[in-house]
Amino acid sequence: MLDFFLNFLGTTGKKFITFVSNIGHFFIFFANTIYWIIRPPWYFKRILQQIIDIGYFSLPVVGLTTFFSGMVLALQTYNGFNEINSETTVARIVLTSIIRELGPVLTGLMVAGRIGAKMAAEIATMKVTEQIDALETLGTRPMQYLIAPKIIAALICIPLLVLIGNTIGILGGYVIAIYKLNFNPSMYIYATMEYLQLIDIIQGTVKAAVFGIIISMVSCYFGFNATKGAEGVGFATTSSVVISSVMILTSTYVITALFFG
Amino acid sequence: MEKKLEKKIIIKVSEVSKSFNNNVVLKDINFQLLEGESLAIIGESGSGKSVLLKNIIGLLLPDKGSIQINDNEMVHLNKKLKEKILLDLGITFQHGALFDSLKVWENIIFKIANKEKINTKQGKQIALSIIEDLGLQPNILDLYPSEISGGMQKRVAIARAICGNPKILLFDEPTSGLDPVTGSLIDKLIKKAVSRIGGSAITITHDMASVCRIADKVILIDKQTISWSGTPKQMFDSENEKIQKFIKTINSDFFLND
Ligand SMILES: Nc1ncnc2c1ncn2[C@@H]1O[C@H](COP(=O)(O)OP(=O)(O)O)[C@@H](O)[C@H]1O
Ligand SMILES: [Mg+2]
């Protein structure tokens, strides 16, 4: 019994130490990346490639998810709050939920799945096939050439994606409100505009920027620290998606609390 | 021997040891590479040849010992100077390590394109002039590494290493996985690069035929240390068991006829 207990303590302790040292490593990586981002040279061509990859190619999936979320929101609000149904309530609930929460979070999670996995796999593959070693011997700093463009592009793209996603989400709500719930279009639009607040947009954009940093940093970190072999790449990919998703959902709470708490 | 003493020391490895956790890979390694010399490193797989190479170029830090390249102590040199010294090295990795997001020609001119602006036409021209010597066809220049065969990838990696005419060449198994004809082409190329004024090379290899063709000096890594060193000719008279094992992989009349 004692043996079992000590064993349990031992493994738990070890896991805990690994966990803490991983967090330490991550923050060193984080600081290091910031240092290299602000130093020239900047590889503009690579930043542009990443912007196309992260921003442009994520549009369909972000558009589709936010559009359906807007529709669902309108429908649920209508069914759930039967007594207070009006253009004003539905429009307001759709707008506020999307701009404050659903737009940024859904976009963040979608991009984490799509781009985070891709970034982690790409960098991990480069790591295990010695391409990162090769970069270093060819007069390039992997941090600047490989990592910095991804972080910069994510920081630019995800806020923009969120703005676009928000618009499409609100449009989704509008479509249901008008064509299914038979609301008056101009009243619905008027209500939407009335409740549109700058602070909500700012909050959503701050979230998006934070998610951008989380997704790109976490994915690059796991990719960069991948161990040899195919499992190394697989582990990096899965971990980066799981960890960045969890961090997105945690940080959205923290940011909400900071703004409205 | 006297002639050798006058030659400049290009790379000097002294008392270098390296372990990973409890796995001791290298213990007190000492050797030098002289100007104009071609050195071959042989040893069974897993003996630490690639680890030694990575210590020399600073991708791994030795636990102890010193590594000098052109009289610069590399181990604790600042990053800037280290990078500058590395630019004069042409390195290939065991598994090619071509950038798979770049086309073949972009891979080849990567180092020089980093220093100066090179347009597509110039870049392809430079790449072409290099691959012609390696028995590669011009049509691969616009392909991605994943679209060419393993043997071609190997040669493109060599092209990338020698682009810009570095004075020191470090090749990790450049001929493994190549057919004998292409292998001997690579050997010729290494010889040619070394015979150019000031060129020196370290080649890690399993291929004894290639050792005989290219090396002035051979070192054997076994049980974490250099357990034998000498000229290719001396290998044939060596009592060392491992050397004899390696020798058995070729038939000796090849060497006599060469
Ligand atoms: N980055 C690393 N981390 C841990 N162990 C390593 C690393 N690189 C190499 N090794 C170990 O060092 C030993 C020598 O490897 P290597 O130098 O690749 O052998 P080879 O002589 O075939 O090139 C092997 O046991 C290998 O597992
Ligand atoms: Mg090796």
Coordinates of C-alpha atoms and ligand atoms in Angstrom, one line a residue:
Chain A
M1 CA 0.0 0.0 0.0
L2 CA 2.8 2.4 1.0
D3 CA 4.7 1.3 -2.0
F4 CA 1.8 2.1 -4.2
F5 CA 1.4 5.4 -2.6
L6 CA 5.0 6.4 -3.0
N7 CA 5.0 5.2 -6.5
F8 CA 2.0 7.3 -7.2
L9 CA 3.7 10.3 -5.6
G10 CA 6.8 9.7 -7.6
T11 CA 5.2 9.6 -11.0
T12 CA 2.8 12.5 -10.2
G13 CA 5.8 14.5 -9.0
K14 CA 7.8 13.7 -12.1
K15 CA 4.9 14.6 -14.3
F16 CA 4.4 17.9 -12.4
I17 CA 8.1 18.8 -12.8
T18 CA 8.0 18.0 -16.5
F19 CA 4.9 20.1 -16.8
V20 CA 6.4 23.1 -15.0
S21 CA 9.6 22.9 -17.0
N22 CA 7.6 22.7 -20.2
I23 CA 5.8 25.9 -19.3
G24 CA 9.2 27.5 -18.5
H25 CA 10.5 26.4 -21.9
F26 CA 7.5 27.7 -23.6
F27 CA 8.0 31.2 -22.1
I28 CA 11.6 31.2 -23.1
F29 CA 10.6 30.3 -26.6
F30 CA 7.9 33.1 -26.5
A31 CA 10.4 35.7 -25.4
N32 CA 12.9 34.5 -27.9
T33 CA 10.4 34.7 -30.7
I34 CA 9.4 38.3 -29.8
Y35 CA 13.1 39.2 -29.8
W36 CA 13.5 37.9 -33.3
I37 CA 10.3 39.4 -34.6
I38 CA 11.4 42.9 -33.9
R39 CA 14.8 42.5 -35.4
P40 CA 15.5 42.8 -39.1
P41 CA 15.7 41.3 -41.6
W42 CA 12.0 40.7 -42.2
Y43 CA 11.2 38.1 -44.8
F44 CA 8.2 40.0 -46.4
K45 CA 7.7 37.4 -49.1
R46 CA 7.3 34.7 -46.5
I47 CA 5.0 36.9 -44.4
L48 CA 2.8 37.4 -47.5
Q49 CA 2.7 33.7 -48.2
Q50 CA 1.6 33.0 -44.7
I51 CA -1.0 35.7 -44.8
I52 CA -2.5 34.0 -47.9
D53 CA -2.3 30.6 -46.2
I54 CA -3.7 31.6 -42.9
G55 CA -6.1 34.4 -43.9
Y56 CA -7.4 33.7 -47.4
F57 CA -7.6 29.9 -47.3
S58 CA -9.3 30.0 -43.9
L59 CA -12.2 32.1 -45.2
P60 CA -14.5 29.3 -46.4
V61 CA -14.3 27.3 -43.1
V62 CA -14.7 30.5 -41.0
G63 CA -17.5 31.8 -43.1
L64 CA -19.4 28.6 -43.0
T65 CA -19.1 28.1 -39.2
T66 CA -20.1 31.6 -38.3
F67 CA -22.9 31.7 -40.8
F68 CA -24.5 28.6 -39.4
S69 CA -23.9 29.8 -35.8
G70 CA -25.7 33.1 -36.6
M71 CA -28.7 31.1 -38.0
V72 CA -28.8 28.8 -35.0
L73 CA -28.6 31.7 -32.6
A74 CA -31.6 33.4 -34.2
L75 CA -33.6 30.2 -34.2
Q76 CA -32.7 29.3 -30.6
T77 CA -33.4 32.8 -29.3
Y78 CA -36.8 32.8 -31.0
N79 CA -37.8 29.4 -29.6
G80 CA -36.2 29.8 -26.2
F81 CA -37.6 33.2 -25.3
N82 CA -41.0 32.9 -26.7
E83 CA -42.6 35.5 -24.6
I84 CA -40.2 38.3 -25.3
N85 CA -39.9 37.8 -29.0
S86 CA -39.3 40.8 -31.1
E87 CA -36.9 42.1 -33.7
T88 CA -35.1 43.8 -30.9
T89 CA -34.4 40.8 -28.7
V90 CA -33.4 38.4 -31.4
A91 CA -31.2 41.0 -33.2
R92 CA -29.6 42.0 -29.9
I93 CA -28.8 38.5 -28.7
V94 CA -27.4 37.5 -32.1
L95 CA -25.3 40.5 -32.4
T96 CA -23.9 40.5 -28.9
S97 CA -23.2 36.8 -28.7
I98 CA -21.4 36.8 -32.1
I99 CA -19.3 39.9 -31.6
R100 CA -18.3 39.3 -28.1
E101 CA -17.9 35.6 -28.0
L102 CA -18.9 33.2 -30.8
G103 CA -17.2 35.0 -33.7
P104 CA -13.7 35.2 -32.1
V105 CA -13.9 31.8 -30.4
L106 CA -15.3 29.8 -33.3
T107 CA -12.8 31.5 -35.7
G108 CA -10.0 30.8 -33.2
L109 CA -10.9 27.1 -32.9
M110 CA -11.3 26.7 -36.6
V111 CA -8.0 28.3 -37.3
A112 CA -6.3 26.3 -34.5
G113 CA -7.5 23.1 -36.2
R114 CA -6.6 24.1 -39.7
I115 CA -3.6 26.3 -39.4
G116 CA -2.2 25.2 -36.0
A117 CA -2.0 21.6 -37.1
K118 CA -0.4 22.6 -40.4
M119 CA 2.2 24.9 -38.8
A120 CA 3.1 22.3 -36.2
A121 CA 3.4 19.5 -38.8
E122 CA 5.4 21.6 -41.2
I123 CA 7.9 22.8 -38.6
A124 CA 8.1 19.4 -36.9
T125 CA 8.9 17.7 -40.3
M126 CA 11.6 20.3 -41.0
K127 CA 13.0 19.6 -37.6
V128 CA 13.1 15.8 -37.8
T129 CA 14.4 15.9 -41.4
E130 CA 17.3 18.3 -40.4
Q131 CA 16.0 21.1 -42.5
I132 CA 16.1 23.4 -39.6
D133 CA 19.8 22.4 -39.0
A134 CA 20.4 23.1 -42.7
L135 CA 18.8 26.6 -42.4
E136 CA 21.2 27.4 -39.7
T137 CA 24.2 26.4 -41.7
L138 CA 23.1 28.4 -44.7
G139 CA 23.2 31.7 -43.0
T140 CA 19.6 32.0 -41.9
R141 CA 18.1 32.1 -38.4
P142 CA 15.2 29.6 -38.2
M143 CA 13.5 31.9 -35.7
Q144 CA 13.4 34.7 -38.2
Y145 CA 13.0 32.8 -41.4
L146 CA 10.5 30.2 -40.2
I147 CA 8.8 31.2 -37.0
A148 CA 8.5 35.1 -37.1
P149 CA 6.6 35.2 -40.5
K150 CA 4.0 32.8 -39.1
I151 CA 3.4 34.8 -35.9
I152 CA 3.2 38.1 -37.7
A153 CA 0.8 36.7 -40.3
A154 CA -1.4 35.1 -37.6
L155 CA -1.5 38.4 -35.7
I156 CA -2.6 40.2 -38.8
C157 CA -5.0 37.6 -40.2
I158 CA -7.0 36.3 -37.2
P159 CA -8.4 39.7 -36.2
L160 CA -9.4 40.3 -39.9
L161 CA -10.9 36.8 -40.1
V162 CA -12.9 37.5 -36.9
L163 CA -14.3 40.8 -38.3
I164 CA -15.3 39.0 -41.5
G165 CA -16.7 36.0 -39.5
N166 CA -18.7 38.4 -37.3
T167 CA -20.3 40.0 -40.3
I168 CA -21.2 36.7 -41.9
G169 CA -22.5 35.4 -38.5
I170 CA -24.8 38.4 -38.2
L171 CA -25.9 37.9 -41.7
G172 CA -26.8 34.3 -40.9
G173 CA -29.0 35.6 -38.0
Y174 CA -30.6 38.1 -40.4
V175 CA -31.4 35.4 -43.0
I176 CA -33.3 33.3 -40.4
A177 CA -34.9 36.3 -38.8
I178 CA -36.3 37.6 -42.1
Y179 CA -37.0 34.4 -44.1
K180 CA -38.0 32.0 -41.4
L181 CA -39.3 34.1 -38.5
N182 CA -40.8 36.7 -40.9
F183 CA -39.4 39.7 -39.0
N184 CA -39.4 43.1 -40.5
P185 CA -36.0 43.6 -42.3
S186 CA -35.6 47.3 -41.7
M187 CA -36.6 47.0 -38.0
Y188 CA -34.2 44.1 -37.6
I189 CA -31.3 46.0 -39.2
Y190 CA -32.2 49.1 -37.1
A191 CA -32.1 47.1 -33.9
T192 CA -28.8 45.5 -34.9
M193 CA -27.2 48.9 -35.6
E194 CA -28.5 50.3 -32.4
Y195 CA -26.8 47.7 -30.2
L196 CA -23.6 47.7 -32.1
Q197 CA -21.0 49.0 -29.7
L198 CA -17.4 49.9 -30.2
I199 CA -16.3 48.3 -26.9
D200 CA -17.6 45.0 -28.1
I201 CA -15.7 45.2 -31.4
I202 CA -12.5 46.2 -29.5
Q203 CA -13.0 43.3 -27.1
G204 CA -13.5 40.9 -30.0
T205 CA -10.4 42.2 -31.8
V206 CA -8.3 41.9 -28.7
K207 CA -9.4 38.3 -28.3
A208 CA -8.6 37.6 -31.9
A209 CA -5.1 39.0 -31.6
V210 CA -4.5 37.0 -28.5
F211 CA -5.8 33.8 -30.2
G212 CA -3.5 34.6 -33.1
I213 CA -0.5 34.6 -30.8
I214 CA -1.7 31.5 -29.0
I215 CA -2.2 29.5 -32.1
S216 CA 1.0 30.4 -33.9
M217 CA 3.2 30.3 -30.8
V218 CA 1.9 27.0 -29.5
S219 CA 2.1 25.4 -32.9
C220 CA 5.6 26.7 -33.6
Y221 CA 6.7 25.6 -30.1
F222 CA 5.5 22.1 -30.5
G223 CA 6.8 21.8 -34.0
F224 CA 10.2 23.2 -33.1
N225 CA 10.6 20.8 -30.2
A226 CA 9.4 17.7 -32.0
T227 CA 11.5 14.6 -31.4
K228 CA 12.8 12.3 -34.1
G229 CA 10.5 10.1 -36.1
A230 CA 7.0 10.1 -37.5
E231 CA 5.5 9.9 -34.0
G232 CA 7.3 13.2 -33.2
V233 CA 5.4 14.9 -36.0
G234 CA 2.1 13.4 -35.0
F235 CA 2.6 14.3 -31.3
A236 CA 3.5 17.9 -32.2
T237 CA 0.4 18.2 -34.4
T238 CA -2.1 16.8 -31.9
S239 CA -0.6 18.6 -28.9
S240 CA -0.6 22.0 -30.7
V241 CA -4.3 21.7 -31.6
V242 CA -5.4 20.5 -28.2
I243 CA -3.3 23.0 -26.2
S244 CA -4.1 26.0 -28.3
S245 CA -7.9 25.1 -28.2
V246 CA -7.8 24.9 -24.4
M247 CA -5.8 28.1 -24.2
I248 CA -8.3 29.9 -26.5
L249 CA -11.2 28.8 -24.3
T250 CA -9.4 29.8 -21.1
S251 CA -8.2 33.1 -22.4
T252 CA -11.5 34.2 -23.7
Y253 CA -12.9 34.0 -20.2
V254 CA -10.0 36.0 -18.8
I255 CA -10.4 38.7 -21.5
T256 CA -14.2 38.8 -21.0
A257 CA -13.6 39.2 -17.2
L258 CA -11.1 42.0 -17.8
F259 CA -13.5 43.9 -20.1
F260 CA -16.8 43.3 -18.5
G261 CA -16.0 41.7 -15.2
Chain B
M1 CA 55.6 14.2 -42.8
E2 CA 57.7 17.3 -43.0
K3 CA 55.6 18.7 -45.7
K4 CA 52.4 18.3 -43.6
L5 CA 53.8 20.3 -40.8
E6 CA 53.9 23.4 -43.0
K7 CA 50.3 23.1 -43.9
K8 CA 47.7 25.2 -42.2
I9 CA 45.3 23.6 -39.7
I10 CA 41.8 24.1 -40.9
I11 CA 39.8 22.2 -38.3
K12 CA 41.2 21.1 -35.0
V13 CA 39.2 18.9 -32.7
S14 CA 40.7 18.4 -29.2
E15 CA 39.4 16.3 -26.4
V16 CA 35.8 16.5 -27.5
S17 CA 33.3 14.4 -25.6
K18 CA 29.6 14.3 -26.1
S19 CA 26.8 12.3 -24.3
F20 CA 23.0 12.4 -24.5
N21 CA 21.7 11.8 -21.0
N22 CA 23.5 8.5 -20.1
N23 CA 24.4 7.6 -23.6
V24 CA 28.1 8.4 -24.1
V25 CA 28.5 8.9 -27.8
L26 CA 32.0 10.4 -28.1
K27 CA 34.9 10.4 -25.7
D28 CA 38.1 12.5 -26.0
I29 CA 38.1 12.8 -29.8
N30 CA 41.3 14.4 -31.3
F31 CA 42.0 15.0 -34.9
Q32 CA 42.9 17.7 -37.4
L33 CA 42.0 18.6 -40.9
L34 CA 44.8 20.3 -42.8
E35 CA 44.6 22.6 -45.7
G36 CA 44.1 20.8 -49.0
E37 CA 43.5 17.5 -47.2
S38 CA 40.6 15.1 -47.7
L39 CA 39.7 13.2 -44.6
A40 CA 37.3 10.3 -44.4
I41 CA 35.5 9.3 -41.2
I42 CA 34.3 5.7 -41.1
G43 CA 32.5 3.7 -38.4
E44 CA 29.5 1.5 -37.9
S45 CA 26.1 3.2 -37.9
G46 CA 25.3 4.7 -34.5
S47 CA 29.0 5.1 -33.7
G48 CA 28.6 8.9 -33.5
K49 CA 29.9 10.1 -36.9
S50 CA 27.0 12.5 -37.5
V51 CA 27.1 13.7 -33.9
L52 CA 30.8 14.5 -34.4
L53 CA 30.0 16.5 -37.5
K54 CA 27.2 18.4 -35.7
N55 CA 29.6 19.3 -32.9
I56 CA 32.0 20.7 -35.4
I57 CA 29.5 22.9 -37.1
G58 CA 28.0 24.0 -33.8
L59 CA 24.6 22.4 -34.1
L60 CA 25.4 20.4 -31.0
L61 CA 27.6 21.7 -28.1
P62 CA 30.3 19.3 -26.9
D63 CA 30.3 18.5 -23.2
K64 CA 33.9 19.2 -23.1
G65 CA 36.9 19.9 -25.4
S66 CA 37.6 22.5 -28.0
I67 CA 36.8 22.8 -31.7
Q68 CA 38.8 25.3 -33.8
I69 CA 38.0 26.3 -37.4
N70 CA 40.6 28.5 -38.9
D71 CA 42.0 29.2 -35.5
N72 CA 38.6 30.4 -34.2
E73 CA 37.4 28.6 -31.1
M74 CA 33.9 27.6 -32.0
V75 CA 32.5 26.2 -28.8
H76 CA 31.7 29.5 -27.1
L77 CA 32.0 31.8 -30.0
N78 CA 29.3 34.5 -30.3
K79 CA 26.5 33.8 -32.7
K80 CA 27.4 36.4 -35.2
L81 CA 31.0 35.3 -35.7
K82 CA 30.0 31.6 -35.7
E83 CA 27.5 32.3 -38.5
K84 CA 30.2 34.1 -40.5
I85 CA 32.5 31.1 -40.2
L86 CA 29.8 28.7 -41.1
L87 CA 29.2 30.6 -44.3
D88 CA 32.6 29.4 -45.5
L89 CA 31.6 25.8 -45.0
G90 CA 29.7 23.6 -47.4
I91 CA 27.7 21.0 -45.5
T92 CA 25.4 18.1 -46.4
F93 CA 23.3 16.2 -44.0
Q94 CA 22.8 12.5 -43.9
H95 CA 19.2 12.7 -45.1
G96 CA 19.6 15.5 -47.6
A97 CA 17.6 18.1 -45.6
L98 CA 16.5 19.9 -48.7
F99 CA 13.8 22.5 -48.1
D100 CA 10.6 20.9 -49.3
S101 CA 8.8 24.2 -49.8
L102 CA 11.4 25.5 -52.2
K103 CA 12.1 24.4 -55.8
V104 CA 15.4 22.7 -56.6
W105 CA 17.1 25.8 -58.0
E106 CA 15.9 27.8 -55.0
N107 CA 17.4 25.2 -52.7
I108 CA 20.7 25.3 -54.5
I109 CA 21.2 29.0 -54.4
F110 CA 19.7 29.5 -50.9
K111 CA 22.9 30.6 -49.3
I112 CA 24.0 33.2 -51.8
A113 CA 20.4 34.4 -52.4
N114 CA 20.4 35.2 -48.7
K115 CA 23.4 37.6 -49.1
E116 CA 22.5 39.3 -52.3
K117 CA 19.5 39.8 -54.5
I118 CA 19.4 37.2 -57.3
N119 CA 16.6 37.1 -59.9
T120 CA 15.1 34.0 -61.2
K121 CA 17.0 33.8 -64.4
Q122 CA 20.4 34.4 -62.7
G123 CA 19.5 31.9 -60.0
K124 CA 18.6 29.2 -62.4
Q125 CA 21.8 29.9 -64.4
I126 CA 23.9 29.5 -61.3
A127 CA 22.1 26.3 -60.2
L128 CA 22.4 24.9 -63.7
S129 CA 26.2 25.4 -63.8
I130 CA 26.5 23.4 -60.6
I131 CA 24.2 20.5 -61.4
E132 CA 25.8 19.9 -64.7
D133 CA 28.9 18.6 -63.0
L134 CA 26.7 16.3 -60.9
G135 CA 25.1 14.5 -63.8
L136 CA 21.7 16.1 -63.2
Q137 CA 19.4 17.3 -66.0
P138 CA 18.3 20.9 -66.2
N139 CA 14.6 20.0 -66.2
I140 CA 14.7 19.2 -62.4
L141 CA 15.5 22.8 -61.5
D142 CA 11.8 23.8 -61.5
L143 CA 10.7 20.7 -59.5
Y144 CA 10.2 20.4 -55.8
P145 CA 12.5 18.0 -53.8
S146 CA 9.6 15.6 -53.3
E147 CA 9.3 15.2 -57.1
I148 CA 12.8 13.9 -57.7
S149 CA 14.4 10.6 -56.8
G150 CA 16.3 10.0 -53.6
G151 CA 19.6 9.9 -55.5
M152 CA 18.8 13.1 -57.2
Q153 CA 17.9 14.7 -53.9
K154 CA 21.3 13.7 -52.5
R155 CA 23.1 15.3 -55.4
V156 CA 21.0 18.5 -55.1
A157 CA 22.0 18.6 -51.5
I158 CA 25.6 18.5 -52.6
A159 CA 25.0 21.2 -55.2
R160 CA 23.5 23.4 -52.4
A161 CA 26.6 22.7 -50.2
I162 CA 29.1 23.6 -52.9
C163 CA 27.3 26.7 -54.2
G164 CA 29.3 29.8 -53.5
N165 CA 32.5 27.8 -53.5
P166 CA 33.1 27.2 -49.8
K167 CA 36.7 26.3 -48.8
I168 CA 35.7 23.6 -46.3
L169 CA 33.4 20.8 -47.3
L170 CA 31.7 18.5 -44.7
F171 CA 29.7 15.7 -46.2
D172 CA 27.7 13.2 -44.2
E173 CA 27.3 10.0 -46.3
P174 CA 27.2 11.8 -49.7
T175 CA 27.2 8.5 -51.7
S176 CA 25.0 6.3 -49.6
G177 CA 22.0 5.2 -51.5
L178 CA 23.5 6.2 -54.9
D179 CA 24.3 3.8 -57.7
P180 CA 28.1 3.2 -58.1
V181 CA 28.4 5.3 -61.2
T182 CA 26.8 8.4 -59.6
G183 CA 28.8 7.6 -56.4
S184 CA 32.1 7.8 -58.3
L185 CA 30.9 11.0 -59.9
I186 CA 30.4 12.5 -56.4
D187 CA 33.8 11.2 -55.4
K188 CA 35.4 13.0 -58.4
L189 CA 33.6 16.1 -57.4
I190 CA 34.9 16.0 -53.9
K191 CA 38.4 15.4 -55.1
K192 CA 38.1 18.3 -57.6
A193 CA 36.8 20.6 -54.8
V194 CA 39.7 19.7 -52.6
S195 CA 42.3 20.1 -55.2
R196 CA 41.1 23.6 -55.8
I197 CA 43.4 26.0 -53.9
G198 CA 42.8 25.8 -50.2
G199 CA 39.9 23.3 -50.4
S200 CA 39.6 20.8 -47.6
A201 CA 37.0 18.1 -46.9
I202 CA 35.7 15.8 -44.3
T203 CA 33.5 13.0 -45.7
I204 CA 31.6 10.6 -43.5
T205 CA 31.1 7.4 -45.4
H206 CA 30.5 3.6 -45.3
D207 CA 31.7 3.2 -48.8
M208 CA 35.2 1.8 -48.8
A209 CA 35.7 2.2 -52.5
S210 CA 34.9 5.9 -52.1
V211 CA 37.3 6.1 -49.2
C212 CA 40.1 4.8 -51.4
R213 CA 39.2 7.3 -54.1
I214 CA 38.9 10.4 -52.1
A215 CA 40.8 10.2 -48.8
D216 CA 44.3 11.3 -47.9
K217 CA 43.6 10.2 -44.4
V218 CA 41.1 8.0 -42.7
I219 CA 39.9 7.9 -39.1
L220 CA 37.7 5.1 -37.6
I221 CA 35.3 5.9 -34.9
D222 CA 34.6 2.9 -32.7
K223 CA 33.6 2.6 -29.1
Q224 CA 33.3 6.3 -28.6
T225 CA 36.9 7.1 -29.7
I226 CA 39.1 7.2 -32.7
S227 CA 40.4 3.7 -32.6
W228 CA 42.4 3.8 -35.8
S229 CA 43.8 6.4 -38.2
G230 CA 46.0 6.3 -41.2
T231 CA 46.1 6.5 -44.9
P232 CA 43.8 4.4 -47.1
K233 CA 46.8 2.3 -48.1
Q234 CA 47.7 1.6 -44.5
M235 CA 44.2 0.2 -43.9
F236 CA 45.1 -2.8 -46.0
D237 CA 48.0 -3.7 -43.6
S238 CA 46.1 -2.9 -40.5
E239 CA 45.6 -5.4 -37.7
N240 CA 42.6 -3.5 -36.4
E241 CA 39.6 -5.9 -36.5
K242 CA 37.1 -3.3 -37.5
I243 CA 39.3 -1.9 -40.2
Q244 CA 39.6 -5.5 -41.6
K245 CA 35.9 -5.8 -41.5
F246 CA 35.5 -2.7 -43.5
I247 CA 38.2 -3.8 -45.9
K248 CA 36.3 -7.0 -46.6
T249 CA 33.4 -5.0 -48.0
I250 CA 35.5 -4.3 -51.1
N251 CA 37.7 -6.6 -53.1
S252 CA 41.2 -5.5 -52.9
D253 CA 42.0 -5.7 -56.6
F254 CA 39.8 -2.7 -57.2
F255 CA 42.2 -0.7 -55.2
L256 CA 45.3 -2.1 -56.9
N257 CA 43.8 -1.3 -60.3
D258 CA 42.8 2.2 -59.4
Ligands
LIG1 N1 19.9 14.7 -30.9 C1 20.1 13.5 -30.3 N2 19.6 13.2 -29.1 C2 19.9 12.1 -28.4 N3 20.7 11.1 -28.9 C3 21.2 11.3 -30.1 C4 21.0 12.5 -30.9 N4 21.7 12.4 -32.0 C5 22.3 11.2 -32.0 N5 22.0 10.6 -30.9 C6 22.6 9.3 -30.5 O1 24.0 9.3 -30.8 C7 24.4 8.0 -31.3 C8 25.2 8.2 -32.5 O2 24.4 8.7 -33.6 P1 24.9 9.1 -35.0 O3 26.0 10.1 -34.8 O4 23.8 9.6 -35.8 O5 25.5 7.8 -35.6 P2 26.2 7.6 -37.0 O6 27.6 7.2 -36.8 O7 25.5 6.5 -37.7 O8 26.1 8.9 -37.8 C9 23.2 7.2 -31.5 O9 23.1 6.3 -30.4 C10 22.0 8.2 -31.4 O10 20.9 7.6 -30.9
MG2 MG 25.1 9.3 -39.4

